[in-house]
Amino acid sequence: MRNAIIFDLGGVIERINPKQVAQEFRALGMSDPSQFFSLYGQSDICSDFETGKIQESQFVDHLKTVCSPGISSETVIQAWCTNLCGVPAETITVLKTLRENGFRLFVLSNTNPIHAREIETRFNKVHDINFHSMFEKVYYSFEVGLRKPDDAIYQHVLNDAKLNPELCVYIDDLEVNLKSPERLGLRCVHHQTNASIDNLHAWSTHE
């Protein structure tokens, strides 16, 4: 029986709206936001930010250079976080039930310090629960220094958490991120972006 579940964050745990951030930056004077970020691809500077190669201040300063003159760092950060739509209460219920049923829960996310901080702050405020307390461990790409779908980041999680891949489930809303863990022996679930994770109750108790 599988005993560990590794969740992607955005689109699986956290609801997201990638189109919103593009609209916000277009309103701030960015000529083509799609060159910087989208659901399926992003610019080198975003990738560098997500792997910890550049600092938050460097990233924000760069975005300011491609927006209208006079845009503040605070405005850029607010716009950058508009794609984050929160964690539904029913998701927390599912996570608690899975833990009660003996599952080890993890998060593996391609993300950056700004989004991680915002997600955690909102989660703590809205649900009065510490985000990290819901999982055995949370793996952020900017802390690990690697991004999905690089094989190495999945292997890092398996090694660090001492997980048997044959006993693990990995859930992601991007199909491109499932090929590597499948090769490593994990059962992979292609999750529809922002869909409920309620269906985990059904198969998790029969695997």
mmCIF file with all atom_site columns, C-alpha atoms in Angstrom:
data_model
loop_
_atom_site.group_PDB
_atom_site.id
_atom_site.type_symbol
_atom_site.label_atom_id
_atom_site.label_alt_id
_atom_site.label_comp_id
_atom_site.label_asym_id
_atom_site.label_entity_id
_atom_site.label_seq_id
_atom_site.pdbx_PDB_ins_code
_atom_site.Cartn_x
_atom_site.Cartn_y
_atom_site.Cartn_z
_atom_site.occupancy
_atom_site.B_iso_or_equiv
_atom_site.pdbx_formal_charge
_atom_site.auth_seq_id
_atom_site.auth_comp_id
_atom_site.auth_asym_id
_atom_site.auth_atom_id
_atom_site.pdbx_PDB_model_num
ATOM 1   C CA . MET A 1 1   ? 0.000   0.000  0.000   1.00 0.00 ? 1   MET A CA 1
ATOM 2   C CA . ARG A 1 2   ? 1.286   3.445  -0.872  1.00 0.00 ? 2   ARG A CA 1
ATOM 3   C CA . ASN A 1 3   ? 2.027   5.516  2.191   1.00 0.00 ? 3   ASN A CA 1
ATOM 4   C CA . ALA A 1 4   ? 3.322   8.880  0.939   1.00 0.00 ? 4   ALA A CA 1
ATOM 5   C CA . ILE A 1 5   ? 1.844   11.612 -1.245  1.00 0.00 ? 5   ILE A CA 1
ATOM 6   C CA . ILE A 1 6   ? 3.894   14.420 -2.772  1.00 0.00 ? 6   ILE A CA 1
ATOM 7   C CA . PHE A 1 7   ? 1.776   17.377 -3.880  1.00 0.00 ? 7   PHE A CA 1
ATOM 8   C CA . ASP A 1 8   ? 2.538   20.130 -6.309  1.00 0.00 ? 8   ASP A CA 1
ATOM 9   C CA . LEU A 1 9   ? 1.482   23.438 -4.745  1.00 0.00 ? 9   LEU A CA 1
ATOM 10  C CA . GLY A 1 10  ? 0.075   25.847 -7.351  1.00 0.00 ? 10  GLY A CA 1
ATOM 11  C CA . GLY A 1 11  ? -2.973  24.422 -9.101  1.00 0.00 ? 11  GLY A CA 1
ATOM 12  C CA . VAL A 1 12  ? -3.242  21.473 -6.709  1.00 0.00 ? 12  VAL A CA 1
ATOM 13  C CA . ILE A 1 13  ? -3.145  22.793 -3.123  1.00 0.00 ? 13  ILE A CA 1
ATOM 14  C CA . GLU A 1 14  ? -3.199  26.529 -3.872  1.00 0.00 ? 14  GLU A CA 1
ATOM 15  C CA . ARG A 1 15  ? -5.748  27.784 -6.403  1.00 0.00 ? 15  ARG A CA 1
ATOM 16  C CA . ILE A 1 16  ? -4.100  29.884 -9.115  1.00 0.00 ? 16  ILE A CA 1
ATOM 17  C CA . ASN A 1 17  ? -5.067  32.274 -11.907 1.00 0.00 ? 17  ASN A CA 1
ATOM 18  C CA . PRO A 1 18  ? -2.004  32.747 -14.170 1.00 0.00 ? 18  PRO A CA 1
ATOM 19  C CA . LYS A 1 19  ? -3.890  35.056 -16.543 1.00 0.00 ? 19  LYS A CA 1
ATOM 20  C CA . GLN A 1 20  ? -4.503  37.549 -13.750 1.00 0.00 ? 20  GLN A CA 1
ATOM 21  C CA . VAL A 1 21  ? -0.829  38.309 -13.151 1.00 0.00 ? 21  VAL A CA 1
ATOM 22  C CA . ALA A 1 22  ? -0.334  38.968 -16.875 1.00 0.00 ? 22  ALA A CA 1
ATOM 23  C CA . GLN A 1 23  ? -3.258  41.401 -16.836 1.00 0.00 ? 23  GLN A CA 1
ATOM 24  C CA . GLU A 1 24  ? -1.859  43.186 -13.796 1.00 0.00 ? 24  GLU A CA 1
ATOM 25  C CA . PHE A 1 25  ? 1.564   43.686 -15.345 1.00 0.00 ? 25  PHE A CA 1
ATOM 26  C CA . ARG A 1 26  ? 0.081   44.796 -18.645 1.00 0.00 ? 26  ARG A CA 1
ATOM 27  C CA . ALA A 1 27  ? -1.749  47.483 -16.655 1.00 0.00 ? 27  ALA A CA 1
ATOM 28  C CA . LEU A 1 28  ? 1.608   48.466 -15.138 1.00 0.00 ? 28  LEU A CA 1
ATOM 29  C CA . GLY A 1 29  ? 3.032   49.078 -18.597 1.00 0.00 ? 29  GLY A CA 1
ATOM 30  C CA . MET A 1 30  ? 4.672   45.736 -19.425 1.00 0.00 ? 30  MET A CA 1
ATOM 31  C CA . SER A 1 31  ? 4.318   45.316 -23.194 1.00 0.00 ? 31  SER A CA 1
ATOM 32  C CA . ASP A 1 32  ? 4.246   41.508 -23.363 1.00 0.00 ? 32  ASP A CA 1
ATOM 33  C CA . PRO A 1 33  ? 3.793   39.765 -19.994 1.00 0.00 ? 33  PRO A CA 1
ATOM 34  C CA . SER A 1 34  ? 3.631   36.359 -21.704 1.00 0.00 ? 34  SER A CA 1
ATOM 35  C CA . GLN A 1 35  ? 7.377   36.633 -22.306 1.00 0.00 ? 35  GLN A CA 1
ATOM 36  C CA . PHE A 1 36  ? 7.920   36.567 -18.560 1.00 0.00 ? 36  PHE A CA 1
ATOM 37  C CA . PHE A 1 37  ? 5.423   34.156 -17.102 1.00 0.00 ? 37  PHE A CA 1
ATOM 38  C CA . SER A 1 38  ? 2.653   31.779 -18.050 1.00 0.00 ? 38  SER A CA 1
ATOM 39  C CA . LEU A 1 39  ? 1.319   28.453 -16.800 1.00 0.00 ? 39  LEU A CA 1
ATOM 40  C CA . TYR A 1 40  ? 3.470   26.423 -19.173 1.00 0.00 ? 40  TYR A CA 1
ATOM 41  C CA . GLY A 1 41  ? 6.615   28.479 -19.599 1.00 0.00 ? 41  GLY A CA 1
ATOM 42  C CA . GLN A 1 42  ? 8.516   31.457 -18.299 1.00 0.00 ? 42  GLN A CA 1
ATOM 43  C CA . SER A 1 43  ? 11.574  33.614 -18.825 1.00 0.00 ? 43  SER A CA 1
ATOM 44  C CA . ASP A 1 44  ? 15.082  32.836 -17.653 1.00 0.00 ? 44  ASP A CA 1
ATOM 45  C CA . ILE A 1 45  ? 14.878  35.450 -14.913 1.00 0.00 ? 45  ILE A CA 1
ATOM 46  C CA . CYS A 1 46  ? 11.793  33.762 -13.444 1.00 0.00 ? 46  CYS A CA 1
ATOM 47  C CA . SER A 1 47  ? 13.580  30.414 -13.553 1.00 0.00 ? 47  SER A CA 1
ATOM 48  C CA . ASP A 1 48  ? 16.620  31.975 -11.890 1.00 0.00 ? 48  ASP A CA 1
ATOM 49  C CA . PHE A 1 49  ? 14.386  33.407 -9.169  1.00 0.00 ? 49  PHE A CA 1
ATOM 50  C CA . GLU A 1 50  ? 12.759  30.011 -8.630  1.00 0.00 ? 50  GLU A CA 1
ATOM 51  C CA . THR A 1 51  ? 16.123  28.296 -8.212  1.00 0.00 ? 51  THR A CA 1
ATOM 52  C CA . GLY A 1 52  ? 17.596  30.866 -5.849  1.00 0.00 ? 52  GLY A CA 1
ATOM 53  C CA . LYS A 1 53  ? 20.142  32.172 -8.332  1.00 0.00 ? 53  LYS A CA 1
ATOM 54  C CA . ILE A 1 54  ? 18.998  35.764 -7.874  1.00 0.00 ? 54  ILE A CA 1
ATOM 55  C CA . GLN A 1 55  ? 17.672  37.631 -4.854  1.00 0.00 ? 55  GLN A CA 1
ATOM 56  C CA . GLU A 1 56  ? 14.161  39.003 -4.431  1.00 0.00 ? 56  GLU A CA 1
ATOM 57  C CA . SER A 1 57  ? 15.386  42.592 -4.795  1.00 0.00 ? 57  SER A CA 1
ATOM 58  C CA . GLN A 1 58  ? 17.105  41.762 -8.094  1.00 0.00 ? 58  GLN A CA 1
ATOM 59  C CA . PHE A 1 59  ? 13.969  40.144 -9.469  1.00 0.00 ? 59  PHE A CA 1
ATOM 60  C CA . VAL A 1 60  ? 11.707  43.018 -8.437  1.00 0.00 ? 60  VAL A CA 1
ATOM 61  C CA . ASP A 1 61  ? 14.139  45.613 -9.800  1.00 0.00 ? 61  ASP A CA 1
ATOM 62  C CA . HIS A 1 62  ? 14.209  43.807 -13.137 1.00 0.00 ? 62  HIS A CA 1
ATOM 63  C CA . LEU A 1 63  ? 10.405  43.790 -13.380 1.00 0.00 ? 63  LEU A CA 1
ATOM 64  C CA . LYS A 1 64  ? 10.367  47.507 -12.600 1.00 0.00 ? 64  LYS A CA 1
ATOM 65  C CA . THR A 1 65  ? 12.621  48.168 -15.602 1.00 0.00 ? 65  THR A CA 1
ATOM 66  C CA . VAL A 1 66  ? 10.043  46.668 -17.989 1.00 0.00 ? 66  VAL A CA 1
ATOM 67  C CA . CYS A 1 67  ? 7.074   48.469 -16.410 1.00 0.00 ? 67  CYS A CA 1
ATOM 68  C CA . SER A 1 68  ? 6.131   52.122 -16.643 1.00 0.00 ? 68  SER A CA 1
ATOM 69  C CA . PRO A 1 69  ? 8.528   54.554 -14.923 1.00 0.00 ? 69  PRO A CA 1
ATOM 70  C CA . GLY A 1 70  ? 7.859   55.244 -11.267 1.00 0.00 ? 70  GLY A CA 1
ATOM 71  C CA . ILE A 1 71  ? 6.276   51.889 -10.384 1.00 0.00 ? 71  ILE A CA 1
ATOM 72  C CA . SER A 1 72  ? 7.173   51.005 -6.787  1.00 0.00 ? 72  SER A CA 1
ATOM 73  C CA . SER A 1 73  ? 8.601   47.715 -5.562  1.00 0.00 ? 73  SER A CA 1
ATOM 74  C CA . GLU A 1 74  ? 5.506   47.221 -3.396  1.00 0.00 ? 74  GLU A CA 1
ATOM 75  C CA . THR A 1 75  ? 3.237   47.584 -6.444  1.00 0.00 ? 75  THR A CA 1
ATOM 76  C CA . VAL A 1 76  ? 5.302   45.050 -8.387  1.00 0.00 ? 76  VAL A CA 1
ATOM 77  C CA . ILE A 1 77  ? 5.134   42.553 -5.522  1.00 0.00 ? 77  ILE A CA 1
ATOM 78  C CA . GLN A 1 78  ? 1.372   43.006 -5.178  1.00 0.00 ? 78  GLN A CA 1
ATOM 79  C CA . ALA A 1 79  ? 0.908   42.436 -8.911  1.00 0.00 ? 79  ALA A CA 1
ATOM 80  C CA . TRP A 1 80  ? 3.182   39.398 -8.798  1.00 0.00 ? 80  TRP A CA 1
ATOM 81  C CA . CYS A 1 81  ? 0.945   37.794 -6.166  1.00 0.00 ? 81  CYS A CA 1
ATOM 82  C CA . THR A 1 82  ? -2.381  38.329 -7.937  1.00 0.00 ? 82  THR A CA 1
ATOM 83  C CA . ASN A 1 83  ? -2.244  34.840 -9.462  1.00 0.00 ? 83  ASN A CA 1
ATOM 84  C CA . LEU A 1 84  ? -2.595  33.321 -5.977  1.00 0.00 ? 84  LEU A CA 1
ATOM 85  C CA . CYS A 1 85  ? -6.201  32.512 -5.047  1.00 0.00 ? 85  CYS A CA 1
ATOM 86  C CA . GLY A 1 86  ? -5.879  30.688 -1.741  1.00 0.00 ? 86  GLY A CA 1
ATOM 87  C CA . VAL A 1 87  ? -6.332  27.178 -0.369  1.00 0.00 ? 87  VAL A CA 1
ATOM 88  C CA . PRO A 1 88  ? -9.958  25.949 -0.129  1.00 0.00 ? 88  PRO A CA 1
ATOM 89  C CA . ALA A 1 89  ? -11.170 24.745 3.266   1.00 0.00 ? 89  ALA A CA 1
ATOM 90  C CA . GLU A 1 90  ? -12.146 21.401 1.744   1.00 0.00 ? 90  GLU A CA 1
ATOM 91  C CA . THR A 1 91  ? -8.535  20.852 0.704   1.00 0.00 ? 91  THR A CA 1
ATOM 92  C CA . ILE A 1 92  ? -7.442  21.173 4.322   1.00 0.00 ? 92  ILE A CA 1
ATOM 93  C CA . THR A 1 93  ? -10.098 18.651 5.327   1.00 0.00 ? 93  THR A CA 1
ATOM 94  C CA . VAL A 1 94  ? -8.753  16.171 2.776   1.00 0.00 ? 94  VAL A CA 1
ATOM 95  C CA . LEU A 1 95  ? -5.166  16.697 3.932   1.00 0.00 ? 95  LEU A CA 1
ATOM 96  C CA . LYS A 1 96  ? -6.140  16.140 7.567   1.00 0.00 ? 96  LYS A CA 1
ATOM 97  C CA . THR A 1 97  ? -8.012  12.954 6.660   1.00 0.00 ? 97  THR A CA 1
ATOM 98  C CA . LEU A 1 98  ? -5.067  11.623 4.681   1.00 0.00 ? 98  LEU A CA 1
ATOM 99  C CA . ARG A 1 99  ? -2.753  12.249 7.623   1.00 0.00 ? 99  ARG A CA 1
ATOM 100 C CA . GLU A 1 100 ? -5.187  10.539 9.988   1.00 0.00 ? 100 GLU A CA 1
ATOM 101 C CA . ASN A 1 101 ? -5.153  7.555  7.617   1.00 0.00 ? 101 ASN A CA 1
ATOM 102 C CA . GLY A 1 102 ? -1.396  7.314  8.000   1.00 0.00 ? 102 GLY A CA 1
ATOM 103 C CA . PHE A 1 103 ? -0.174  9.019  4.840   1.00 0.00 ? 103 PHE A CA 1
ATOM 104 C CA . ARG A 1 104 ? 3.068   10.977 4.875   1.00 0.00 ? 104 ARG A CA 1
ATOM 105 C CA . LEU A 1 105 ? 2.373   14.275 3.085   1.00 0.00 ? 105 LEU A CA 1
ATOM 106 C CA . PHE A 1 106 ? 4.880   16.458 1.248   1.00 0.00 ? 106 PHE A CA 1
ATOM 107 C CA . VAL A 1 107 ? 4.890   19.472 -1.066  1.00 0.00 ? 107 VAL A CA 1
ATOM 108 C CA . LEU A 1 108 ? 7.256   19.879 -4.015  1.00 0.00 ? 108 LEU A CA 1
ATOM 109 C CA . SER A 1 109 ? 6.860   23.235 -5.721  1.00 0.00 ? 109 SER A CA 1
ATOM 110 C CA . ASN A 1 110 ? 8.530   25.333 -8.375  1.00 0.00 ? 110 ASN A CA 1
ATOM 111 C CA . THR A 1 111 ? 8.137   28.664 -6.626  1.00 0.00 ? 111 THR A CA 1
ATOM 112 C CA . ASN A 1 112 ? 9.925   31.761 -5.390  1.00 0.00 ? 112 ASN A CA 1
ATOM 113 C CA . PRO A 1 113 ? 10.333  33.528 -2.034  1.00 0.00 ? 113 PRO A CA 1
ATOM 114 C CA . ILE A 1 114 ? 7.613   36.107 -2.729  1.00 0.00 ? 114 ILE A CA 1
ATOM 115 C CA . HIS A 1 115 ? 4.939   33.563 -3.594  1.00 0.00 ? 115 HIS A CA 1
ATOM 116 C CA . ALA A 1 116 ? 5.958   31.156 -0.841  1.00 0.00 ? 116 ALA A CA 1
ATOM 117 C CA . ARG A 1 117 ? 5.758   33.916 1.755   1.00 0.00 ? 117 ARG A CA 1
ATOM 118 C CA . GLU A 1 118 ? 2.380   35.130 0.466   1.00 0.00 ? 118 GLU A CA 1
ATOM 119 C CA . ILE A 1 119 ? 0.867   31.641 0.321   1.00 0.00 ? 119 ILE A CA 1
ATOM 120 C CA . GLU A 1 120 ? 2.009   30.823 3.843   1.00 0.00 ? 120 GLU A CA 1
ATOM 121 C CA . THR A 1 121 ? 0.893   34.170 5.283   1.00 0.00 ? 121 THR A CA 1
ATOM 122 C CA . ARG A 1 122 ? -2.577  33.953 3.734   1.00 0.00 ? 122 ARG A CA 1
ATOM 123 C CA . PHE A 1 123 ? -2.948  30.313 4.757   1.00 0.00 ? 123 PHE A CA 1
ATOM 124 C CA . ASN A 1 124 ? -2.038  31.052 8.364   1.00 0.00 ? 124 ASN A CA 1
ATOM 125 C CA . LYS A 1 125 ? -4.373  34.064 8.474   1.00 0.00 ? 125 LYS A CA 1
ATOM 126 C CA . VAL A 1 126 ? -7.410  32.539 6.740   1.00 0.00 ? 126 VAL A CA 1
ATOM 127 C CA . HIS A 1 127 ? -7.297  29.062 8.268   1.00 0.00 ? 127 HIS A CA 1
ATOM 128 C CA . ASP A 1 128 ? -5.482  29.807 11.548  1.00 0.00 ? 128 ASP A CA 1
ATOM 129 C CA . ILE A 1 129 ? -3.130  26.909 10.812  1.00 0.00 ? 129 ILE A CA 1
ATOM 130 C CA . ASN A 1 130 ? 0.599   26.977 10.182  1.00 0.00 ? 130 ASN A CA 1
ATOM 131 C CA . PHE A 1 131 ? 1.080   25.949 6.558   1.00 0.00 ? 131 PHE A CA 1
ATOM 132 C CA . HIS A 1 132 ? 4.119   23.780 7.250   1.00 0.00 ? 132 HIS A CA 1
ATOM 133 C CA . SER A 1 133 ? 2.297   21.899 10.016  1.00 0.00 ? 133 SER A CA 1
ATOM 134 C CA . MET A 1 134 ? 0.075   20.278 7.379   1.00 0.00 ? 134 MET A CA 1
ATOM 135 C CA . PHE A 1 135 ? 2.996   18.432 5.801   1.00 0.00 ? 135 PHE A CA 1
ATOM 136 C CA . GLU A 1 136 ? 5.957   16.386 6.915   1.00 0.00 ? 136 GLU A CA 1
ATOM 137 C CA . LYS A 1 137 ? 8.153   18.631 4.787   1.00 0.00 ? 137 LYS A CA 1
ATOM 138 C CA . VAL A 1 138 ? 7.767   21.325 2.125   1.00 0.00 ? 138 VAL A CA 1
ATOM 139 C CA . TYR A 1 139 ? 10.299  21.459 -0.703  1.00 0.00 ? 139 TYR A CA 1
ATOM 140 C CA . TYR A 1 140 ? 10.578  24.780 -2.538  1.00 0.00 ? 140 TYR A CA 1
ATOM 141 C CA . SER A 1 141 ? 12.652  25.003 -5.711  1.00 0.00 ? 141 SER A CA 1
ATOM 142 C CA . PHE A 1 142 ? 14.300  28.261 -4.632  1.00 0.00 ? 142 PHE A CA 1
ATOM 143 C CA . GLU A 1 143 ? 15.583  26.554 -1.476  1.00 0.00 ? 143 GLU A CA 1
ATOM 144 C CA . VAL A 1 144 ? 16.642  23.310 -3.165  1.00 0.00 ? 144 VAL A CA 1
ATOM 145 C CA . GLY A 1 145 ? 18.280  25.091 -6.118  1.00 0.00 ? 145 GLY A CA 1
ATOM 146 C CA . LEU A 1 146 ? 16.533  22.864 -8.663  1.00 0.00 ? 146 LEU A CA 1
ATOM 147 C CA . ARG A 1 147 ? 13.297  23.015 -10.658 1.00 0.00 ? 147 ARG A CA 1
ATOM 148 C CA . LYS A 1 148 ? 10.832  20.491 -11.987 1.00 0.00 ? 148 LYS A CA 1
ATOM 149 C CA . PRO A 1 149 ? 10.960  18.659 -14.345 1.00 0.00 ? 149 PRO A CA 1
ATOM 150 C CA . ASP A 1 150 ? 14.684  18.121 -13.604 1.00 0.00 ? 150 ASP A CA 1
ATOM 151 C CA . ASP A 1 151 ? 15.138  14.513 -12.440 1.00 0.00 ? 151 ASP A CA 1
ATOM 152 C CA . ALA A 1 152 ? 17.422  15.708 -9.665  1.00 0.00 ? 152 ALA A CA 1
ATOM 153 C CA . ILE A 1 153 ? 14.742  17.551 -7.694  1.00 0.00 ? 153 ILE A CA 1
ATOM 154 C CA . TYR A 1 154 ? 12.515  14.469 -7.442  1.00 0.00 ? 154 TYR A CA 1
ATOM 155 C CA . GLN A 1 155 ? 15.484  12.337 -6.464  1.00 0.00 ? 155 GLN A CA 1
ATOM 156 C CA . HIS A 1 156 ? 16.412  14.925 -3.841  1.00 0.00 ? 156 HIS A CA 1
ATOM 157 C CA . VAL A 1 157 ? 12.981  14.590 -2.219  1.00 0.00 ? 157 VAL A CA 1
ATOM 158 C CA . LEU A 1 158 ? 13.127  10.790 -2.268  1.00 0.00 ? 158 LEU A CA 1
ATOM 159 C CA . ASN A 1 159 ? 16.597  10.771 -0.720  1.00 0.00 ? 159 ASN A CA 1
ATOM 160 C CA . ASP A 1 160 ? 15.961  13.509 1.833   1.00 0.00 ? 160 ASP A CA 1
ATOM 161 C CA . ALA A 1 161 ? 12.661  12.041 3.069   1.00 0.00 ? 161 ALA A CA 1
ATOM 162 C CA . LYS A 1 162 ? 13.922  8.446  2.756   1.00 0.00 ? 162 LYS A CA 1
ATOM 163 C CA . LEU A 1 163 ? 10.986  7.491  0.551   1.00 0.00 ? 163 LEU A CA 1
ATOM 164 C CA . ASN A 1 164 ? 10.511  4.299  -1.430  1.00 0.00 ? 164 ASN A CA 1
ATOM 165 C CA . PRO A 1 165 ? 9.301   5.530  -4.844  1.00 0.00 ? 165 PRO A CA 1
ATOM 166 C CA . GLU A 1 166 ? 7.108   2.464  -5.281  1.00 0.00 ? 166 GLU A CA 1
ATOM 167 C CA . LEU A 1 167 ? 5.144   3.535  -2.200  1.00 0.00 ? 167 LEU A CA 1
ATOM 168 C CA . CYS A 1 168 ? 4.740   7.168  -3.295  1.00 0.00 ? 168 CYS A CA 1
ATOM 169 C CA . VAL A 1 169 ? 2.149   9.112  -5.241  1.00 0.00 ? 169 VAL A CA 1
ATOM 170 C CA . TYR A 1 170 ? 3.066   12.358 -6.980  1.00 0.00 ? 170 TYR A CA 1
ATOM 171 C CA . ILE A 1 171 ? 0.316   14.822 -7.973  1.00 0.00 ? 171 ILE A CA 1
ATOM 172 C CA . ASP A 1 172 ? 0.852   17.719 -10.395 1.00 0.00 ? 172 ASP A CA 1
ATOM 173 C CA . ASP A 1 173 ? -1.352  19.755 -12.721 1.00 0.00 ? 173 ASP A CA 1
ATOM 174 C CA . LEU A 1 174 ? 1.353   19.996 -15.403 1.00 0.00 ? 174 LEU A CA 1
ATOM 175 C CA . GLU A 1 175 ? 1.841   16.820 -17.393 1.00 0.00 ? 175 GLU A CA 1
ATOM 176 C CA . VAL A 1 176 ? 5.434   17.733 -18.234 1.00 0.00 ? 176 VAL A CA 1
ATOM 177 C CA . ASN A 1 177 ? 6.278   17.398 -14.528 1.00 0.00 ? 177 ASN A CA 1
ATOM 178 C CA . LEU A 1 178 ? 5.063   13.792 -14.360 1.00 0.00 ? 178 LEU A CA 1
ATOM 179 C CA . LYS A 1 179 ? 7.463   12.097 -16.757 1.00 0.00 ? 179 LYS A CA 1
ATOM 180 C CA . SER A 1 180 ? 10.515  12.169 -14.512 1.00 0.00 ? 180 SER A CA 1
ATOM 181 C CA . PRO A 1 181 ? 8.834   10.836 -11.343 1.00 0.00 ? 181 PRO A CA 1
ATOM 182 C CA . GLU A 1 182 ? 7.200   8.114  -13.431 1.00 0.00 ? 182 GLU A CA 1
ATOM 183 C CA . ARG A 1 183 ? 10.657  7.008  -14.576 1.00 0.00 ? 183 ARG A CA 1
ATOM 184 C CA . LEU A 1 184 ? 11.730  6.961  -10.938 1.00 0.00 ? 184 LEU A CA 1
ATOM 185 C CA . GLY A 1 185 ? 8.888   4.588  -10.072 1.00 0.00 ? 185 GLY A CA 1
ATOM 186 C CA . LEU A 1 186 ? 6.313   6.870  -8.451  1.00 0.00 ? 186 LEU A CA 1
ATOM 187 C CA . ARG A 1 187 ? 2.640   6.560  -9.229  1.00 0.00 ? 187 ARG A CA 1
ATOM 188 C CA . CYS A 1 188 ? 1.762   9.880  -10.898 1.00 0.00 ? 188 CYS A CA 1
ATOM 189 C CA . VAL A 1 189 ? -1.591  11.636 -11.007 1.00 0.00 ? 189 VAL A CA 1
ATOM 190 C CA . HIS A 1 190 ? -2.283  14.355 -13.578 1.00 0.00 ? 190 HIS A CA 1
ATOM 191 C CA . HIS A 1 191 ? -4.509  16.734 -11.649 1.00 0.00 ? 191 HIS A CA 1
ATOM 192 C CA . GLN A 1 192 ? -6.794  19.183 -13.413 1.00 0.00 ? 192 GLN A CA 1
ATOM 193 C CA . THR A 1 193 ? -5.651  22.687 -12.467 1.00 0.00 ? 193 THR A CA 1
ATOM 194 C CA . ASN A 1 194 ? -7.629  24.051 -9.494  1.00 0.00 ? 194 ASN A CA 1
ATOM 195 C CA . ALA A 1 195 ? -9.879  20.983 -9.307  1.00 0.00 ? 195 ALA A CA 1
ATOM 196 C CA . SER A 1 196 ? -10.894 19.620 -5.913  1.00 0.00 ? 196 SER A CA 1
ATOM 197 C CA . ILE A 1 197 ? -8.630  16.964 -4.376  1.00 0.00 ? 197 ILE A CA 1
ATOM 198 C CA . ASP A 1 198 ? -11.693 15.332 -2.820  1.00 0.00 ? 198 ASP A CA 1
ATOM 199 C CA . ASN A 1 199 ? -11.274 12.280 -5.055  1.00 0.00 ? 199 ASN A CA 1
ATOM 200 C CA . LEU A 1 200 ? -8.103  11.386 -3.159  1.00 0.00 ? 200 LEU A CA 1
ATOM 201 C CA . HIS A 1 201 ? -10.320 9.906  -0.458  1.00 0.00 ? 201 HIS A CA 1
ATOM 202 C CA . ALA A 1 202 ? -11.519 7.209  -2.836  1.00 0.00 ? 202 ALA A CA 1
ATOM 203 C CA . TRP A 1 203 ? -8.315  5.787  -4.245  1.00 0.00 ? 203 TRP A CA 1
ATOM 204 C CA . SER A 1 204 ? -6.000  6.508  -1.313  1.00 0.00 ? 204 SER A CA 1
ATOM 205 C CA . THR A 1 205 ? -7.784  3.999  0.882   1.00 0.00 ? 205 THR A CA 1
ATOM 206 C CA . HIS A 1 206 ? -7.561  1.261  -1.759  1.00 0.00 ? 206 HIS A CA 1
ATOM 207 C CA . GLU A 1 207 ? -3.950  1.558  -2.911  1.00 0.00 ? 207 GLU A CA 1
#
